[in-house]
């Protein structure tokens, strides 16, 4: 199954840097993994309010990775590294203190503090490693 990022990519100028944007435009709550070796690992990025942002690693653990790997159609969750394991992201930090039980169907059903509220910087961006499907 191809994800939205693999079908019909377009390029968009964003200041001085060209960023790859999935087409059609993502909807709020869409998730992607960035900077990994394959589509099932990388820095967790979330789309909200017309922009991509990151998730802080406070309280981030394997239960969150289990939910995310399942949601992205990847295999088993292998690890949930923090501290910008795949490099620091850009843009807003959208979620912090994400706590999952592991049985949620999407990451956004896990508990977290209010959107856009955090005490983090991009050196604390959360990542996941899932088994490629």
Coordinates of C-alpha atoms in Angstrom, one line a residue:
X1 CA 0.0 0.0 0.0
X2 CA 1.5 3.3 -1.0
X3 CA 1.3 6.2 1.4
X4 CA 0.2 9.7 0.3
X5 CA 3.8 10.8 0.2
X6 CA 4.6 8.3 -2.5
X7 CA 1.9 9.3 -4.9
X8 CA 2.2 12.4 -7.0
X9 CA 4.8 14.5 -5.4
X10 CA 5.0 18.2 -6.2
X11 CA 7.6 20.7 -5.2
X12 CA 6.9 24.0 -3.5
X13 CA 9.2 26.9 -2.8
X14 CA 9.3 27.6 0.9
X15 CA 11.6 30.6 1.4
X16 CA 15.0 29.7 0.1
X17 CA 14.5 25.9 0.5
X18 CA 12.5 23.6 -1.7
X19 CA 10.4 21.2 0.4
X20 CA 8.6 18.1 -0.9
X21 CA 4.9 18.3 -0.3
X22 CA 2.6 15.4 -0.8
X23 CA -0.2 16.0 -3.3
X24 CA -3.1 16.2 -2.7
X25 CA -2.6 18.4 0.3
X26 CA -2.5 16.5 3.6
X27 CA -5.4 17.0 6.1
X28 CA -5.0 18.0 9.7
X29 CA -3.8 15.0 11.7
X30 CA -1.8 13.4 8.9
X31 CA 1.4 11.9 10.1
X32 CA 4.7 11.2 8.3
X33 CA 8.1 10.0 9.2
X34 CA 11.1 12.1 8.0
X35 CA 14.8 11.4 7.4
X36 CA 14.7 7.6 7.9
X37 CA 16.2 5.0 5.6
X38 CA 12.7 3.7 4.7
X39 CA 9.1 4.9 5.1
X40 CA 8.7 3.0 8.4
X41 CA 11.3 4.9 10.4
X42 CA 12.1 8.5 11.1
X43 CA 11.3 11.7 12.9
X44 CA 7.6 12.0 13.7
X45 CA 5.9 14.9 11.8
X46 CA 2.3 15.9 12.1
X47 CA 0.2 18.2 9.8
X48 CA -1.9 20.8 11.5
X49 CA -3.2 24.1 10.4
X50 CA -1.5 24.2 7.0
X51 CA 1.9 23.3 8.3
X52 CA 4.0 20.3 9.3
X53 CA 5.4 20.2 12.8
X54 CA 7.1 17.8 15.2
X55 CA 6.3 16.0 18.4
X56 CA 8.3 16.4 21.6
X57 CA 9.9 13.4 23.2
X58 CA 8.6 14.1 26.7
X59 CA 6.8 10.9 27.8
X60 CA 7.4 9.4 24.3
X61 CA 7.8 5.6 24.6
X62 CA 7.3 2.3 22.8
X63 CA 3.5 2.4 23.4
X64 CA 3.3 5.5 21.3
X65 CA 5.5 3.9 18.6
X66 CA 3.2 0.9 18.6
X67 CA 0.2 3.1 17.8
X68 CA 2.1 5.1 15.2
X69 CA 3.6 2.1 13.4
X70 CA 0.1 0.5 13.2
X71 CA -1.4 3.8 12.0
X72 CA 1.1 4.1 9.2
X73 CA 0.6 0.5 8.0
X74 CA 4.1 -0.5 9.1
X75 CA 5.0 -3.6 11.0
X76 CA 6.1 -4.1 14.6
X77 CA 7.4 -1.1 16.6
X78 CA 11.1 -1.6 17.3
X79 CA 12.1 1.6 19.2
X80 CA 10.9 5.0 20.1
X81 CA 14.0 7.1 20.2
X82 CA 13.9 10.8 21.3
X83 CA 16.5 13.5 21.3
X84 CA 16.2 14.1 17.6
X85 CA 17.5 10.7 16.7
X86 CA 16.9 11.4 13.0
X87 CA 18.0 15.0 13.2
X88 CA 16.0 18.1 14.4
X89 CA 12.9 19.1 12.6
X90 CA 11.6 22.5 11.5
X91 CA 8.5 24.4 12.1
X92 CA 6.3 24.3 15.2
X93 CA 6.4 21.6 17.9
X94 CA 2.8 20.6 17.9
X95 CA 2.5 17.9 20.5
X96 CA 4.1 17.3 23.9
X97 CA 3.6 14.8 26.8
X98 CA 2.0 12.2 24.4
X99 CA 1.0 9.2 26.5
X100 CA -0.4 6.2 24.8
X101 CA -1.8 2.9 26.2
X102 CA -0.8 1.2 22.9
X103 CA -4.3 0.2 21.8
X104 CA -5.3 3.5 20.3
X105 CA -6.2 3.5 16.6
X106 CA -4.4 6.9 16.0
X107 CA -1.8 8.9 17.8
X108 CA -4.2 11.8 18.2
X109 CA -6.3 9.6 20.5
X110 CA -3.4 9.3 23.0
X111 CA -3.5 11.8 25.8
X112 CA -1.3 14.9 25.3
X113 CA -1.3 18.5 26.5
X114 CA -2.9 21.3 24.5
X115 CA -1.9 21.7 20.9
X116 CA 1.1 24.0 20.3
X117 CA 1.9 24.0 24.1
X118 CA 5.3 22.6 25.0
X119 CA 8.6 23.2 26.8
X120 CA 10.8 21.6 24.2
X121 CA 13.1 22.5 21.3
X122 CA 13.9 20.5 18.2
X123 CA 16.7 18.7 20.0
X124 CA 13.9 16.8 21.6
X125 CA 12.0 15.7 18.5
X126 CA 10.4 12.2 18.8
X127 CA 11.1 9.4 16.3
X128 CA 10.0 5.8 15.7
X129 CA 11.6 2.8 14.1
X130 CA 9.0 0.3 12.8
X131 CA 9.6 -3.0 11.0
X132 CA 9.2 -2.2 7.3
X133 CA 6.0 -3.9 6.0

